Coordinates of C-alpha atoms and ligand atoms in Angstrom, one line a residue:
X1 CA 162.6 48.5 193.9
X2 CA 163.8 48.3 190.1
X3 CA 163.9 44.7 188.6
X4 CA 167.9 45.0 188.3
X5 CA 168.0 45.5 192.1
X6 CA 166.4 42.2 193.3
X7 CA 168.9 40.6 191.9
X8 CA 171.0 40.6 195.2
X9 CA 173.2 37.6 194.7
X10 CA 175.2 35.5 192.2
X11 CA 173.6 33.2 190.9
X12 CA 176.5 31.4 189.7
X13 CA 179.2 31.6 192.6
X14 CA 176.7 33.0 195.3
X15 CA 178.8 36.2 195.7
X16 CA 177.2 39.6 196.4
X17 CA 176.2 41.4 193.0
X18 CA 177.2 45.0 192.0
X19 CA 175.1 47.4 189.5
X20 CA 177.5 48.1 186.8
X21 CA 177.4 49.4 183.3
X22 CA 177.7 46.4 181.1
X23 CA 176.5 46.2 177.3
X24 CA 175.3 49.8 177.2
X25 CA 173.1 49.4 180.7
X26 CA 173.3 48.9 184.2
X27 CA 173.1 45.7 185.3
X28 CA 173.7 43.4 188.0
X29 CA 177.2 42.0 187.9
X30 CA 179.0 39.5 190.2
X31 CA 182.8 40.9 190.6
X32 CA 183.6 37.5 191.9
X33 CA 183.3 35.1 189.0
X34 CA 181.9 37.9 186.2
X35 CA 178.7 36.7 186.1
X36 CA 176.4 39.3 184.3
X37 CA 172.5 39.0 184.6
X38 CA 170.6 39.9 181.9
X39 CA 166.9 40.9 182.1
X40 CA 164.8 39.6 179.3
X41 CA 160.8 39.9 178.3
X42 CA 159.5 36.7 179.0
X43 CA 157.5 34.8 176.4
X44 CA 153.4 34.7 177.1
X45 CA 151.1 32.0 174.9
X46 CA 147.8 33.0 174.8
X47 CA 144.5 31.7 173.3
X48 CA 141.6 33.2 172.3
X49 CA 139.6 29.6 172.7
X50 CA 136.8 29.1 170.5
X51 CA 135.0 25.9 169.2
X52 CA 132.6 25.1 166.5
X53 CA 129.1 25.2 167.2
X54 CA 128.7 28.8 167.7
X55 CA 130.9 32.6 167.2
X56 CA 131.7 32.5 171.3
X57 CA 135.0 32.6 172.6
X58 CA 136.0 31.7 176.6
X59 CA 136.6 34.2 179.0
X60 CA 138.2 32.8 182.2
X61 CA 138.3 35.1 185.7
X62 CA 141.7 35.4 187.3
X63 CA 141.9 34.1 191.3
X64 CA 145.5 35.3 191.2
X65 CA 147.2 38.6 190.7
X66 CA 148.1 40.6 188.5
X67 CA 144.1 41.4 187.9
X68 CA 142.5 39.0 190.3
X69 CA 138.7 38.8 190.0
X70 CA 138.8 40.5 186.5
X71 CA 138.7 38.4 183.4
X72 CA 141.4 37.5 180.9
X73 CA 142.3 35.2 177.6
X74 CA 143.6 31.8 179.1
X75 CA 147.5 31.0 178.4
X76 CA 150.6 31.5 180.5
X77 CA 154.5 31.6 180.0
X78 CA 156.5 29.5 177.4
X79 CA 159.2 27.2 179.6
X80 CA 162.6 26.3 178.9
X81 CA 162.4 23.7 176.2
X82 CA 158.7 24.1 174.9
X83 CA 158.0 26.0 172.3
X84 CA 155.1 28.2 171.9
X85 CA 152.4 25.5 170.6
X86 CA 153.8 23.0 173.1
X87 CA 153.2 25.7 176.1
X88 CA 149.9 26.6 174.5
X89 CA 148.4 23.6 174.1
X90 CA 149.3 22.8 177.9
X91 CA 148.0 25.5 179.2
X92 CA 145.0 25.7 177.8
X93 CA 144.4 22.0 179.0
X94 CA 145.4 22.7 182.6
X95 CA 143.3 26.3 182.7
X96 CA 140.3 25.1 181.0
X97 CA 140.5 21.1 180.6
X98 CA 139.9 21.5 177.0
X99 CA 142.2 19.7 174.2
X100 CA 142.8 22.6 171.2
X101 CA 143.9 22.6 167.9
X102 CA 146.0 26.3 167.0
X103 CA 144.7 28.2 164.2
X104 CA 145.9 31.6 163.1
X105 CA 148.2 33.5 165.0
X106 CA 146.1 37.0 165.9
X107 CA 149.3 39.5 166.7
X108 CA 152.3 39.9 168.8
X109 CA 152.3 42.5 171.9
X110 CA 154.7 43.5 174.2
X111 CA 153.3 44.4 177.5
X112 CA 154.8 45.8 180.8
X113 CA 153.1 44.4 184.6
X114 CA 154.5 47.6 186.8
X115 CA 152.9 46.0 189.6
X116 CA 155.0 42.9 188.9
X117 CA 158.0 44.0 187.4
X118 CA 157.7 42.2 184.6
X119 CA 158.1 42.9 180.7
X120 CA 157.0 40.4 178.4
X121 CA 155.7 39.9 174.7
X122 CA 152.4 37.8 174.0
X123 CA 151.8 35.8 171.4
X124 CA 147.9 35.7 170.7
X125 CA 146.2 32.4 168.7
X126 CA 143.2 32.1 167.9
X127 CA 142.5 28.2 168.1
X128 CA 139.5 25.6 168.3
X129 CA 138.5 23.3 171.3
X130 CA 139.1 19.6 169.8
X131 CA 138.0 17.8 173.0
X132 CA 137.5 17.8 176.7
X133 CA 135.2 19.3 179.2
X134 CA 135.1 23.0 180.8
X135 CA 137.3 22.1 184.3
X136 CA 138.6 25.1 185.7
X137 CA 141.9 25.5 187.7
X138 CA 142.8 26.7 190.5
X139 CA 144.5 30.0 189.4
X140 CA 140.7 30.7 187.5
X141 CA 137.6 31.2 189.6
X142 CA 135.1 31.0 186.5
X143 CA 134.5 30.9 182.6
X144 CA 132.2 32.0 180.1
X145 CA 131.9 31.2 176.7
X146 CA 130.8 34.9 175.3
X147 CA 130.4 36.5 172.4
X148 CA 132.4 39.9 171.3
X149 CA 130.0 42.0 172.0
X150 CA 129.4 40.4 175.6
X151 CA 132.7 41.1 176.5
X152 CA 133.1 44.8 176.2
X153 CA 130.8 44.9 179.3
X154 CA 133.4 42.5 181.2
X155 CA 136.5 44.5 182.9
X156 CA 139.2 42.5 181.0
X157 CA 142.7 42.7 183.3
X158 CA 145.1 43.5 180.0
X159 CA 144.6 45.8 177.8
X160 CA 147.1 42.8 175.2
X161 CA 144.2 41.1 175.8
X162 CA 141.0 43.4 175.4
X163 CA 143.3 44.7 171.9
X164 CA 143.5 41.4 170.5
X165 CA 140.3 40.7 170.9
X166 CA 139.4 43.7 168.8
X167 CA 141.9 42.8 166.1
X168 CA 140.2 39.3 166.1
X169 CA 137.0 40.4 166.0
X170 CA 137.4 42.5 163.1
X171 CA 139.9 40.2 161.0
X172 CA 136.3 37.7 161.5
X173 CA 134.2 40.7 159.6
Ligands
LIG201 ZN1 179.6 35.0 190.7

C-alpha cells in the first residue's frame, strides 16, 4: 500500500478521501470540505552520546522495529512544539537516563524506512553526558559504550547512522 493510500478518511470533516492531482502530485483530497493532506519527512534528533573520561560513544540495541535486535545512535522524532534540542535532550534522558549537553551538529540526512513508509531527515549531534546513570528504556534492550573501531563489528540498523558515525569519526582525526 503507498503512504498516500492509508489515508482513507478526512481528517477534518470525516468524509471519504479521493487521490487527486493537487500541487503537482497525487494526493489524498477530501471532496467534501477540500481538505488536502500533505505528506511530509518527519524530523529525527539524534545523538552520537559521548562523555568525558574516554573516546567511547553509546550504542543502544533496538527492542522495536524498524531493526529490532540490531544496534542504533539513540534519539527519536522532534514533536509539535519542541524544537530539535528540546526533543534531543528528552530523548536522550528517557532512552538512556543520561542528562546531555549538545555540541556540534555532525550532518543532516535524509533517509527512507520502506518497511515503514516513512521519509524523514535526521539531524545528527554529537553531544556530552552532563549527568545521570545508564537506565535503559523499554524500546532499547542494551547499551554499550564502544569505541569506533568496536562498532564496525556491530550490525548498526541505518545506514544515517553507521555514515555519521564515519563522518564523526574522521572530523575527530
Ligand atoms: Zn473533509
Amino acid at each position: 500500500m503507498l503512504p498516500i493510500e492509508t489515508i482513507k478518511f478526512c481528517t477534518r470533516c470525516g468524509h471519504a478521501m479521493e487521490l487527486r492531482e493537487e500541487s503537482e502530485r497525487v494526493r489524498p483530497v477530501c471532496p467534501r470540505c477540500g481538505y488536502v493532506h500533505y505528506f511530509a519527512p518527519q524530523v529525527a534528533a539524534v545523538a552520537i552520546v559521548t562523555r568525558t573520561d574516554d573516546e567511547k560513544f553509546l550504542l543502544v540495541q533496538r527492542g522495536e522495529d524498524p531493526g529490532k535486535g540490531l544496534w542504533g545512535l539513540p534519539g527519536g522524532f522532534v514533536e509539535m512544539g519542541e524544537t530539535v534540542y528540546d526533543a534531543l535532550t528528552r530523548e536522550i534522558l528517557e532512552e538512556t537516563g543520561y542528562e546531555i549537553e549538545i555540541g556540534n551538529l555532525v550532518g543532516v540526512w535524509s533517509f527512507f524506512n520502506d518497511a515503514k513508509k516513512i521519509a524523514g531527515v535526521a539531524l545528527v549531534y554529537e553531544t556530552r553526558v552532563v549527568r545521570g546513570e545508564l537506565q535503559i528504556a523499554s524500546d532499547s534492550t542494551n547499551a554499550e559504550w564502544i569505541t569506533y573501531e568496536l562498532a564496525q563489528e556491530f550490525s548498526i540498523a541505518f545506514e544515517t547512522h553507521r555514515e555519521a558515525l564515519r563522518v564523526w569519526n574522521e572530523s575527530k582525526t
